[in-house]
CSV table of C-alpha atoms and ligand atoms in Angstrom, one decimal:
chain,number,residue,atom,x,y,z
A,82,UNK,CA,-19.3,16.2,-48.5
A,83,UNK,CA,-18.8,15.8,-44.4
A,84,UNK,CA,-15.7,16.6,-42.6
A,85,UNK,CA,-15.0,13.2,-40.5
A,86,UNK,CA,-12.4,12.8,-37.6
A,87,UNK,CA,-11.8,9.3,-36.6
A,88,UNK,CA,-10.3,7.9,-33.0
A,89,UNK,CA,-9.0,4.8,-32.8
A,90,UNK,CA,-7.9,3.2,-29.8
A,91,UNK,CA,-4.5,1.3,-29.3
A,92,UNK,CA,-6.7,-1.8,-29.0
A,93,UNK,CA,-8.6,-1.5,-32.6
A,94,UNK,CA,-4.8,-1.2,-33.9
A,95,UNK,CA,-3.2,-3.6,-31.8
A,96,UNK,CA,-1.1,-5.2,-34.7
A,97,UNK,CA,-0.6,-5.4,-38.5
A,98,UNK,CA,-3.8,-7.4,-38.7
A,99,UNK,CA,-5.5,-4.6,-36.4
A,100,UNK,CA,-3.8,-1.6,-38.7
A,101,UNK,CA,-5.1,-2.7,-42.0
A,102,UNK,CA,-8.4,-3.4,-41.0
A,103,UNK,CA,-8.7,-0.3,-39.4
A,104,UNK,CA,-7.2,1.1,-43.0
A,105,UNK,CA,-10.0,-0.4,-45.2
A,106,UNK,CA,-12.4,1.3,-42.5
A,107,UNK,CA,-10.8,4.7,-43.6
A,108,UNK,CA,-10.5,4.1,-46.8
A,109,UNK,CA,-14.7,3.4,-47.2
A,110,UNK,CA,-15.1,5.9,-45.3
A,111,UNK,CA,-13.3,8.4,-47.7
A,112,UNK,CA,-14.5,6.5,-51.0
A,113,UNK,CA,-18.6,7.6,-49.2
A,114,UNK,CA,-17.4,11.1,-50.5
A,115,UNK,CA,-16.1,12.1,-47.0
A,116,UNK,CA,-12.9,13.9,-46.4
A,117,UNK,CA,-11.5,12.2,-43.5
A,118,UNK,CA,-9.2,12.8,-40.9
A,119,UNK,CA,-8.0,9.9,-38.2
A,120,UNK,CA,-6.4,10.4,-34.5
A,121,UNK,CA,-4.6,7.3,-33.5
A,122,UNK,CA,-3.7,6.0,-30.4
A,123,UNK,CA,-0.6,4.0,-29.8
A,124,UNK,CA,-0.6,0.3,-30.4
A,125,UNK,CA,-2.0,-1.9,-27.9
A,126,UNK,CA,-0.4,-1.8,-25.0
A,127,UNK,CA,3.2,0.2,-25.8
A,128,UNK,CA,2.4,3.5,-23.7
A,129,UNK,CA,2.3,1.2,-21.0
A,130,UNK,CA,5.6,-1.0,-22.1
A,131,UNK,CA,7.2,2.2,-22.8
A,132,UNK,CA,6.5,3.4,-19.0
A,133,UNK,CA,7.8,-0.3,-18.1
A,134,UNK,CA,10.7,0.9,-19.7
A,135,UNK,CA,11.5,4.4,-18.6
A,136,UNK,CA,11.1,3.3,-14.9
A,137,UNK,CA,13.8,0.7,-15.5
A,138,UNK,CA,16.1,3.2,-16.5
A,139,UNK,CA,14.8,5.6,-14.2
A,140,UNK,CA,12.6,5.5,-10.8
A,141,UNK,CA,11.7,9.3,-11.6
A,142,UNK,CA,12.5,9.6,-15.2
A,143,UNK,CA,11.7,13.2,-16.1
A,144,UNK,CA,8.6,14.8,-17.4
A,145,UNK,CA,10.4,16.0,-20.4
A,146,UNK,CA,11.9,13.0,-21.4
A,147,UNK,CA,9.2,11.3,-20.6
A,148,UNK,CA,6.8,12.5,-22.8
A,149,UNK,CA,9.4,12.6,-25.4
A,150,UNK,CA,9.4,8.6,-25.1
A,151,UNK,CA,5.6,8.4,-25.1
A,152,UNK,CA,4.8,9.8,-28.1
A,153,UNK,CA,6.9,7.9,-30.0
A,154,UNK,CA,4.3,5.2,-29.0
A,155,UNK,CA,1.3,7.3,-31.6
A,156,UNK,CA,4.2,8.0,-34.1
A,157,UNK,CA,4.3,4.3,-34.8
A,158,UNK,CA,0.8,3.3,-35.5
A,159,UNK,CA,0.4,6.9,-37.1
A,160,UNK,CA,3.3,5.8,-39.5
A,161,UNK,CA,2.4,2.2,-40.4
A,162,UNK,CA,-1.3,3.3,-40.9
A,163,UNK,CA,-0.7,5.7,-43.5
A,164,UNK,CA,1.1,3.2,-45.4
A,165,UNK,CA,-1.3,0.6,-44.9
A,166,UNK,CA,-3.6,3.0,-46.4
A,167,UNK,CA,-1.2,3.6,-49.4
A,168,UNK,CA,-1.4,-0.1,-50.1
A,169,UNK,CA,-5.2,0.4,-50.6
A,170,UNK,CA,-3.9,2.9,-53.4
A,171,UNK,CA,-5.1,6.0,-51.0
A,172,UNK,CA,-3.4,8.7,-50.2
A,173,UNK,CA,-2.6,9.3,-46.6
A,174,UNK,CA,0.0,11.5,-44.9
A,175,UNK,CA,1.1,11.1,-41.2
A,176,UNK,CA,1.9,14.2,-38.7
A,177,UNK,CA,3.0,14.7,-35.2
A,178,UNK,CA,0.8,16.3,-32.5
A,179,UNK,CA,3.3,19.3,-33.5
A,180,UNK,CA,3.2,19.0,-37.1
A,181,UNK,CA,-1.1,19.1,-36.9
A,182,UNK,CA,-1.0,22.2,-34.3
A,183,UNK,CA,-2.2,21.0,-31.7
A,184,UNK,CA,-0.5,23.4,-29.3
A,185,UNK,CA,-0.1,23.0,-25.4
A,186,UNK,CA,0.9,24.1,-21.8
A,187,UNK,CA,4.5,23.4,-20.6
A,188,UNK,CA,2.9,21.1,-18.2
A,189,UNK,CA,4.4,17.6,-19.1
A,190,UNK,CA,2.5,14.7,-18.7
A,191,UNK,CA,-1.3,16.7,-18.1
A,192,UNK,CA,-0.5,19.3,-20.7
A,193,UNK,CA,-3.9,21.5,-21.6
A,194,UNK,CA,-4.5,21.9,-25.2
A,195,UNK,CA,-4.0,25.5,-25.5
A,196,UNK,CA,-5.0,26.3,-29.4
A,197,UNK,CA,-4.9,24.1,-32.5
A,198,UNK,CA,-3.9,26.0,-35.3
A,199,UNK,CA,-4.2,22.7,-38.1
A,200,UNK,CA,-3.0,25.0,-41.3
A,201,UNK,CA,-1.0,21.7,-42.9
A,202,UNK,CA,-4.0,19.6,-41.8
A,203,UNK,CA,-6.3,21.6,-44.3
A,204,UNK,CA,-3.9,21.9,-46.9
A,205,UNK,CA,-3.2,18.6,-47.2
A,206,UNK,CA,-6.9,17.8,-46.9
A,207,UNK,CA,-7.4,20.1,-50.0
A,208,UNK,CA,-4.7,18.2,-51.8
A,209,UNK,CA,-7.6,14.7,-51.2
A,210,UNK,CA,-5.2,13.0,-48.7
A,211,UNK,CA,-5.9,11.4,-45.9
A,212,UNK,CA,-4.4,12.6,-42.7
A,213,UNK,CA,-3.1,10.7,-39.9
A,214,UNK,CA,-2.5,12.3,-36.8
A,215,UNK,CA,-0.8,11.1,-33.6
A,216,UNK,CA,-3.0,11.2,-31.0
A,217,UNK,CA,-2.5,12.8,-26.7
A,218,UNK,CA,0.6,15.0,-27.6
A,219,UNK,CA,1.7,18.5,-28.7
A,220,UNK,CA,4.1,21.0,-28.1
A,221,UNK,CA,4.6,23.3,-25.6
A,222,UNK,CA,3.8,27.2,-26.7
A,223,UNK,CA,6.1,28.6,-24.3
A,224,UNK,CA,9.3,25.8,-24.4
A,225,UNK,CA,8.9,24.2,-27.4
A,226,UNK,CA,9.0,20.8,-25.8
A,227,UNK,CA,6.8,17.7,-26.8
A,228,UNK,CA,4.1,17.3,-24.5
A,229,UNK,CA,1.4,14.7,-23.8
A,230,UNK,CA,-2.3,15.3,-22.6
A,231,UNK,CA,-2.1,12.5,-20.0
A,232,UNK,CA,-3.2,8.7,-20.6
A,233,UNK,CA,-6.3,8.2,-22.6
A,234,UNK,CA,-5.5,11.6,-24.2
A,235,UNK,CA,-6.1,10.9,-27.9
A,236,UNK,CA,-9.6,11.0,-27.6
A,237,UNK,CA,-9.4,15.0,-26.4
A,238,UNK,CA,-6.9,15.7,-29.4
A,239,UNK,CA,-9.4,14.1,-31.6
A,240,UNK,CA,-12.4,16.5,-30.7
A,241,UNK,CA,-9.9,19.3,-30.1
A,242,UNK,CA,-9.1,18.5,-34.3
A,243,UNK,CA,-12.6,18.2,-34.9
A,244,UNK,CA,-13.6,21.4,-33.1
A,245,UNK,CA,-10.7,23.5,-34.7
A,246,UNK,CA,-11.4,21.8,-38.1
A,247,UNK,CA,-15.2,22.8,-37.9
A,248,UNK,CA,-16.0,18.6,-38.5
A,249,UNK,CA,-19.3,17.1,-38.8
A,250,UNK,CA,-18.7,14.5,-36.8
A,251,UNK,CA,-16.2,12.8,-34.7
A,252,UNK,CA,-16.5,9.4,-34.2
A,253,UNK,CA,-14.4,7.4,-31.1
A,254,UNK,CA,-13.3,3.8,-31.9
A,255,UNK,CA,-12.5,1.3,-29.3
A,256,UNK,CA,-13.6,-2.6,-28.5
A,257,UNK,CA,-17.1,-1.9,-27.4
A,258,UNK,CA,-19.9,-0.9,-28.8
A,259,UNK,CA,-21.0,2.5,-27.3
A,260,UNK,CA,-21.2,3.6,-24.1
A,261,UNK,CA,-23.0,1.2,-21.7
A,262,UNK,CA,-25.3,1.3,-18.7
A,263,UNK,CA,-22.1,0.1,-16.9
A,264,UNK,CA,-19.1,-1.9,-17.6
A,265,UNK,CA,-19.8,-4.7,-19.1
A,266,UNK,CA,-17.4,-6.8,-17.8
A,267,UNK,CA,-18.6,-6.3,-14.1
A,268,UNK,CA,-22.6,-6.3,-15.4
A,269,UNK,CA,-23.1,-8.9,-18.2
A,270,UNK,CA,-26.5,-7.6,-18.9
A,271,UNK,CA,-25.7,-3.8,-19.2
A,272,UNK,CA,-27.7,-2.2,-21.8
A,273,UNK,CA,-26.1,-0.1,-24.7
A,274,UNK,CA,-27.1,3.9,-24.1
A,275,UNK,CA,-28.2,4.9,-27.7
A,276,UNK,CA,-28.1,8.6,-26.9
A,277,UNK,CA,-26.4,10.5,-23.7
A,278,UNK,CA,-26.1,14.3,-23.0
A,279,UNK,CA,-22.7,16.0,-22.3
A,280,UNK,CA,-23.3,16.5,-18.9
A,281,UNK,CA,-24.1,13.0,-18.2
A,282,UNK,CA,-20.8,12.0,-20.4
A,283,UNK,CA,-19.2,14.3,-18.2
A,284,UNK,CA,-20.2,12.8,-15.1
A,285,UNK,CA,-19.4,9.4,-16.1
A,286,UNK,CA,-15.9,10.0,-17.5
A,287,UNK,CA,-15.1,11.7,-13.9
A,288,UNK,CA,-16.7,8.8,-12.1
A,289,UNK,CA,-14.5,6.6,-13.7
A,290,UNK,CA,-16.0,5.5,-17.3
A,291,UNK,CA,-13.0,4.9,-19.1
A,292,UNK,CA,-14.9,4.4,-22.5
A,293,UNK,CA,-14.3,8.7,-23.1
A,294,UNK,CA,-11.8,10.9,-21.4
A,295,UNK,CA,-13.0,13.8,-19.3
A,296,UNK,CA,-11.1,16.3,-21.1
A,297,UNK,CA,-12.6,14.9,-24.4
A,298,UNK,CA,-16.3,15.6,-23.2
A,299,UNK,CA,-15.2,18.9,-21.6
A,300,UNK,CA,-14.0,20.1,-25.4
A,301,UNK,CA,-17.0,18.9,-26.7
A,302,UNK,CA,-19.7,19.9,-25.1
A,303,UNK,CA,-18.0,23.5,-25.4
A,304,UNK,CA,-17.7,23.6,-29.0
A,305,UNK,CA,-21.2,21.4,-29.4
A,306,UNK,CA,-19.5,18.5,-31.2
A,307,UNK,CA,-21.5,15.2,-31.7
A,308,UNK,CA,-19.2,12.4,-30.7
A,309,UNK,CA,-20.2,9.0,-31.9
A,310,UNK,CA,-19.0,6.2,-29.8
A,311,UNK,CA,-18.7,2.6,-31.7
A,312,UNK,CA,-16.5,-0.2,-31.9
A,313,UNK,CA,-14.1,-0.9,-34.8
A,314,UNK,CA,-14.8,-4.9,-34.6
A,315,UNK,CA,-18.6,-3.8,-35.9
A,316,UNK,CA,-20.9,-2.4,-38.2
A,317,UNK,CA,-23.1,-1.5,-35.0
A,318,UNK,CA,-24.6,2.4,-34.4
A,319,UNK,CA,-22.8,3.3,-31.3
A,320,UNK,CA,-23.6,5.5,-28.6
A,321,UNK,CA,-24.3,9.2,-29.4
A,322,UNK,CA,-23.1,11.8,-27.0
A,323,UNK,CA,-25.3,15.3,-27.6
A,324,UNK,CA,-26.4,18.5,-26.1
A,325,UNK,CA,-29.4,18.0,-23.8
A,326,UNK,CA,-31.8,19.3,-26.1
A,327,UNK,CA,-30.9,16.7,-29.1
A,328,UNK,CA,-32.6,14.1,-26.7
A,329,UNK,CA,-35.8,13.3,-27.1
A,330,UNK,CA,-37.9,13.0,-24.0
A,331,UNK,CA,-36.1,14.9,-21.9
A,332,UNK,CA,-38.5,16.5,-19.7
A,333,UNK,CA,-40.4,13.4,-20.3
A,334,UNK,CA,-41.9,11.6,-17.2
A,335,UNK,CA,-41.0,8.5,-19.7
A,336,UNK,CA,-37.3,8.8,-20.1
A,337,UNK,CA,-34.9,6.6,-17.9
A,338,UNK,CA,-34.3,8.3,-14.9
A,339,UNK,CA,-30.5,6.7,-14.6
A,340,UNK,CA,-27.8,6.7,-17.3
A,341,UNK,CA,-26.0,4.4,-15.9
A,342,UNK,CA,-23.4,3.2,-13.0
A,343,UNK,CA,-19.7,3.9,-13.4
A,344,UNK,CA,-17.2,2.8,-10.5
A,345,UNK,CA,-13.7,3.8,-10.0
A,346,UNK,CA,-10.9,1.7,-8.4
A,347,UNK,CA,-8.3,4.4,-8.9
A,348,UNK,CA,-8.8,5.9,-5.4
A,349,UNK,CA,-8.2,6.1,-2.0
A,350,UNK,CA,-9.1,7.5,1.2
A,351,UNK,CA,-6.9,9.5,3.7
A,352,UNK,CA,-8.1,9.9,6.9
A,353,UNK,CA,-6.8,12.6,9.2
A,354,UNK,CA,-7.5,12.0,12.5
A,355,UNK,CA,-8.2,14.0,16.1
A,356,UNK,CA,-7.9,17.7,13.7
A,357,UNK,CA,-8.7,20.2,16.7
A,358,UNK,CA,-12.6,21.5,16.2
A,359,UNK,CA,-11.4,25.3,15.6
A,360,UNK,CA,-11.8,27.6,12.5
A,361,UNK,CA,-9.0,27.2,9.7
A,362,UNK,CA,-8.1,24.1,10.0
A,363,UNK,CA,-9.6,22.1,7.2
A,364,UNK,CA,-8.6,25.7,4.9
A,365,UNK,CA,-4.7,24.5,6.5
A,366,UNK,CA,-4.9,20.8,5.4
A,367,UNK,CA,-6.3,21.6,2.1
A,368,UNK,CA,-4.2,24.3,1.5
A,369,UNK,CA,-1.3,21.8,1.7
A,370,UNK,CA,-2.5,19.5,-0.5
A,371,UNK,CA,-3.7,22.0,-3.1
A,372,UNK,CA,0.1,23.4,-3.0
A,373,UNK,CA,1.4,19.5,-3.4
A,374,UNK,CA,-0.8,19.7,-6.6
A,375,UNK,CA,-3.1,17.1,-5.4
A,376,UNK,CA,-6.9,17.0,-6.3
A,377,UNK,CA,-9.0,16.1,-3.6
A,378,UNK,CA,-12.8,14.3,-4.5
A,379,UNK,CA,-15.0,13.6,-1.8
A,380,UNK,CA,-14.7,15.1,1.4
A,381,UNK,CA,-16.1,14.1,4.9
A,382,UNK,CA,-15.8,15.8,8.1
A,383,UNK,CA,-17.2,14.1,11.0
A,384,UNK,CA,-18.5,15.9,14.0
A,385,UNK,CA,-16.7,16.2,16.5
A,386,UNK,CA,-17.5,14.1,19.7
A,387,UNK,CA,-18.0,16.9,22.3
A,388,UNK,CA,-15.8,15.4,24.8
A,389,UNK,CA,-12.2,15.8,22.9
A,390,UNK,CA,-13.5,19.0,20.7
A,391,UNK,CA,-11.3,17.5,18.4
A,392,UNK,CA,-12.7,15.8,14.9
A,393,UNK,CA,-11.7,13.8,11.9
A,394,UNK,CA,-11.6,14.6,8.2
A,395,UNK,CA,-11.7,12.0,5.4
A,396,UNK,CA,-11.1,12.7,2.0
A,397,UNK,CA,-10.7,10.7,-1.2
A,398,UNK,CA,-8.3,11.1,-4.1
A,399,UNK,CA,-6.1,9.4,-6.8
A,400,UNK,CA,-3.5,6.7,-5.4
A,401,UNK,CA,-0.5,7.6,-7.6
A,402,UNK,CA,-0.9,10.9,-5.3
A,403,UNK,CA,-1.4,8.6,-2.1
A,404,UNK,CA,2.2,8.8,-1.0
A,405,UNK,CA,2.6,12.6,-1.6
A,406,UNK,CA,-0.6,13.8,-0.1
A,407,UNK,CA,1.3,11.7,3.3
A,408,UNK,CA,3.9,13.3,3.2
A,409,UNK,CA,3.2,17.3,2.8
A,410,UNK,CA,0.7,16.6,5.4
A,411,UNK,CA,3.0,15.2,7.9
A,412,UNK,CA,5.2,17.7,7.3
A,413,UNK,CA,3.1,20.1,8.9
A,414,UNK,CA,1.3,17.7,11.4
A,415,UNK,CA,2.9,20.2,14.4
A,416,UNK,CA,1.4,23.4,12.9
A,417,UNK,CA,-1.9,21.9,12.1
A,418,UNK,CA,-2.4,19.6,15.2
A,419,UNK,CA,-4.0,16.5,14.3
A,420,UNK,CA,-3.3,13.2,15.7
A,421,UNK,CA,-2.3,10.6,12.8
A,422,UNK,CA,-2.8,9.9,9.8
A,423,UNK,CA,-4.9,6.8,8.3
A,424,UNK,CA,-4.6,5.8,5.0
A,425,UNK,CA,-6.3,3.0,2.6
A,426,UNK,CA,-6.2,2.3,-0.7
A,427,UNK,CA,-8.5,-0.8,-0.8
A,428,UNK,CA,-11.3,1.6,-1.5
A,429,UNK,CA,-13.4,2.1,-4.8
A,430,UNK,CA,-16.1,4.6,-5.9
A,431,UNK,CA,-19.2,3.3,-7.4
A,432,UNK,CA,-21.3,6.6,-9.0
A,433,UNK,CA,-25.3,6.2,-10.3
A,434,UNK,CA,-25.6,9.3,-13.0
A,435,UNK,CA,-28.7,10.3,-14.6
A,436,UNK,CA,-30.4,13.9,-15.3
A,437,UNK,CA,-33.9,12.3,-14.8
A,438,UNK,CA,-32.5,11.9,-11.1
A,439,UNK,CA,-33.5,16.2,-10.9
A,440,UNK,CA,-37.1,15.6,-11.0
A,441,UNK,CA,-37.2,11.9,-9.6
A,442,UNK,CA,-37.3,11.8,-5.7
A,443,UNK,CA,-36.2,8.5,-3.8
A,444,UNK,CA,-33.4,7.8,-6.3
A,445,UNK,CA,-31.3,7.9,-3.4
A,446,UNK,CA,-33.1,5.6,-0.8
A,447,UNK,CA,-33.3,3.2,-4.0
A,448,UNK,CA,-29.8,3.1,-4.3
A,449,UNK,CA,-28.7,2.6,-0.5
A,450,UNK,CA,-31.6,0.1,0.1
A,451,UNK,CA,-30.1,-1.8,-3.0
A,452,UNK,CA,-26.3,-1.3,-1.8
A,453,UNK,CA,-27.7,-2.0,1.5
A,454,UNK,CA,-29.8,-5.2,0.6
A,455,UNK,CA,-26.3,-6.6,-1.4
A,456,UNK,CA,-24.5,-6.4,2.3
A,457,UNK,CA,-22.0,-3.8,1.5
A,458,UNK,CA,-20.8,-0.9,3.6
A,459,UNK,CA,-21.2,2.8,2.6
A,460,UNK,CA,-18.1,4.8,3.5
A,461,UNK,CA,-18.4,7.6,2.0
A,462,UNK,CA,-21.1,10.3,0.3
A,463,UNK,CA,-21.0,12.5,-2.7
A,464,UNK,CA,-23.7,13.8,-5.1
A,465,UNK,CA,-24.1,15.9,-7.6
A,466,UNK,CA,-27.8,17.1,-9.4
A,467,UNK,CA,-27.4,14.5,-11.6
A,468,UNK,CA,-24.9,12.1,-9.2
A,469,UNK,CA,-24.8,9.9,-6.2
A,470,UNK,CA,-21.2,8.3,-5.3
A,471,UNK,CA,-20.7,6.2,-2.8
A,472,UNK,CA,-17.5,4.7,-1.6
A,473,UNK,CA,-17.0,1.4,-0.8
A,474,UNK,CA,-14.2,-1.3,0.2
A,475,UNK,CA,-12.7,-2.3,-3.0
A,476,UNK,CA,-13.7,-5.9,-2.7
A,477,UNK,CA,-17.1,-5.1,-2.9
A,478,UNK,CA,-17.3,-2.7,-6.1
A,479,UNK,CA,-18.6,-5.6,-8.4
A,480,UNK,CA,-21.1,-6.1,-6.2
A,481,UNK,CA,-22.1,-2.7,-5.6
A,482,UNK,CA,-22.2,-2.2,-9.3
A,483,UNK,CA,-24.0,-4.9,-10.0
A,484,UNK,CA,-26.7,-3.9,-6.8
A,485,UNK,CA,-27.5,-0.3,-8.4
A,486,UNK,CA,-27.6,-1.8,-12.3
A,487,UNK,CA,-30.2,-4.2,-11.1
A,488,UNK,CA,-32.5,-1.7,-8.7
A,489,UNK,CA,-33.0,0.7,-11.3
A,490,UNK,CA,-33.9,-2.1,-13.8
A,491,UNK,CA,-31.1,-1.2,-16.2
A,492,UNK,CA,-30.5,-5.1,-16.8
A,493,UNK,CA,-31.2,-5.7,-20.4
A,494,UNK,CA,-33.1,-8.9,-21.1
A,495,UNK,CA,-30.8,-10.5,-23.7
A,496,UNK,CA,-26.4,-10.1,-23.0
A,497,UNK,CA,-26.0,-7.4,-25.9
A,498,UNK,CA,-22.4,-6.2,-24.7
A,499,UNK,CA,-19.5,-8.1,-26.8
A,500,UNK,CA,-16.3,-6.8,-25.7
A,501,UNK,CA,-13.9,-7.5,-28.3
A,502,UNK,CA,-10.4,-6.3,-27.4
A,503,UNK,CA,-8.9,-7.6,-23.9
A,504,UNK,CA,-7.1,-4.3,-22.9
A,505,UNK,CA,-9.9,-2.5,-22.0
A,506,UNK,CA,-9.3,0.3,-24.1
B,711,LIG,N1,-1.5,5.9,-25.9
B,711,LIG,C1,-2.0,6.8,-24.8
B,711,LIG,C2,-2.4,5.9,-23.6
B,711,LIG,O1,-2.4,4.7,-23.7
B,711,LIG,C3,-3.0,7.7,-25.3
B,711,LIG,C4,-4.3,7.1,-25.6
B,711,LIG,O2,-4.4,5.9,-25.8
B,711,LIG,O3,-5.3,7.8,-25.8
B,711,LIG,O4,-2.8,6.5,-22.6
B,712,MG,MG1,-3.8,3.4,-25.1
């Protein structure tokens, strides 16, 4: 008998029709023998509604109350799941982040899973129930307070249950079929990736894949836990994400030398312009933003043009931080010298990922020929052992995408991508 955890995304349970045929899923999975236990995301697209919501009442609403509102969102589809479940004549019994242990930081809205401690969890899986657990919040060790793990958090809650539960397997629902060679929405002809290694995940999901979030990858590849990515419209065999050494071929001269291409429009670029060419300067400017609790991606600091000694620094991060990062800087525009500030948020980041890229040269001329070739301007620079970013003007991320898919022959020859929700998650 396996241990199974579950994830399903707010758009496999999007509404009653969505909940029940989600419940017969669990249910066959528990008459195969299995004991089963199922993270769930809020329904379709509340979180966001909910948001909607808080900021009418509130342009700052805060974090506490916040997260308090959010997780109602989970509590709901937890709730009507377990009883659609009941109707198949199954047992299931629903529980709060809180109630399942998953325990947290104080830090509302990005709260860090701390230790899961799922004592009712197990009992109640002794008792041959099903448990249904709200998925992206907990509770705060030190205040007590609910807390949520940021958006697209039920996915790390599910392999944090699945780690702390000593699972099998834990499989991640949404409305594709696995992780693909990019999105298929942007690249009709991206191919499904059968198998993909943590670090590859990893990459992805911090490029900008939103298929797994980061934190989720981070958590498994820790405590080694095969995730299984598949749709909940389907029967299909998903994607596997594994250690390295599950895949075959790795040190193969055979194996695909790129994953895949992930892009990012969540971005944008500050530029700080005329910062004097003198030690400390970029340790002042990032010192700022690191106190504003901003996290900085890419970074580029020109040379400075002899003539002025003075140079300019551009860095990327996340937009909802746009308007902060400004500010703390201007504050201290005196002190630190520069000239002005440029900002744009009309940017995007388009990322090629692949651990055959270690042992491959030219992966890199490939890719700017092709980017090159498609008419688009490179911005900006970033890699990694097993990552090249570039940035790009937002209009021409489809494009860019669509550039790299094709160069490294990633088109598959037949469409095999069906997206079946609308939301995207
Ligand atoms: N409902 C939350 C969100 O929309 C958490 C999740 O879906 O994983 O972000
Ligand atoms: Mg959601």
């Amino acid at each position: 008998m396996a241990l199974v955890v579950q994830k399903y995304g707010g758009s496999s349970v999007a509404d009653a029709d969505g909940v029940k045929r989600v419940a017969q899923r669990i249910v066959a999975t528990k008459k195969a023998g299995n004991d089963v236990v199922v993270v769930v995301s809020a329904m379709g697209d509340t979180t966001d509604d909910l948001i909607d919501m808080a900021k009418q009442v509130s342009p700052l609403p805060p974090g506490r109350e916040l997260d308090m509102l959010l997780t109602a969102g989970e509590r709901i589809s937890m709730a009507l799941l377990a009883m659609a479940i009941a109707n198949l004549g199954h047992e299931a019994r629903s529980f709060t982040g809180s109630q399942a242990g998953v325990i947290t930081d104080g830090s509302h809205g990005k709260a860090k899973i701390i230790d899961v401690t799922p004592g009712r969890i197990r009992t109640a899986l002794d008792e041959g129930s099903i448990c249904i657990v709200a998925g992206f919040q907990g509770v705060s060790q030190g205040t007590k307070d609910i807390t949520t793990l940021g958006r697209g958090g039920s996915d790390t809650t599910a392999v944090a249950l699945a780690a702390a539960l000593d699972a099998d397997v834990c499989e991640i629902y949404s409305d594709v079929d696995g992780v693909f060679t990019a999105d298929p929405r942007i690249v009709p002809a991206a191919r499904k990736i059968p198998k993909i290694s943590y670090e590859e995940m990893l990459e992805m999901a911090a490029s900008g894949a939103k298929i797994l979030h980061l934190r989720c990858v981070e958590y498994a590849r820790r405590y080694n836990i095969p995730i299984h990515v598949r749709s909940s419209f389907s029967q299909k065999e998903g994607t596997w994400v594994v250690d390295s050494s599950e895949i075959e071929g790795q040190d193969d001269m055979e194996q695909a030398i790129i994953s895949g291409v992930a892009h990012d429009r969540s971005e944008a670029k500050i530029t700080v312009v005329g910062v004097p060419d003198k030690p400390g300067e970029a340790a002042a400017i990032f010192t700022v933003l690191s106190e504003a609790e901003i996290n900085i991606d890419m970074i580029v600091q020109n040379v400075s043009a002899a003539s002025t000694g003075r140079t300019d620094i551009s860095f990327t991060l996340p937009s909802t931080d746009g308007q902060s990062a400004l500010t703390a800087l201007n504050k201290l525009k005196e002190r630190i010298g520069f000239e002005s500030l440029r900002y744009d948020d009309r940017i995007g980041k388009v990322s090629l990922i692949g651990a055959g890229m270690r042992s491959h040269p030219g992966v890199t001329a490939t890719l700017f020929g092709a980017i090159a070739d498609a008419g688009v301007n490179i911005e900006m620079i970033s890699t990694s052992e097993i990552r090249i970013s570039v940035v790009v003007a937002q209009d021409d991320i489809d494009t860019a995408v669509a550039a790299a898919h094709h160069a490294f022959d990633l088109d598959a020859e037949q469409v095999e991508a069906v997206v079946y929700g609308g939301t995207g998650r």
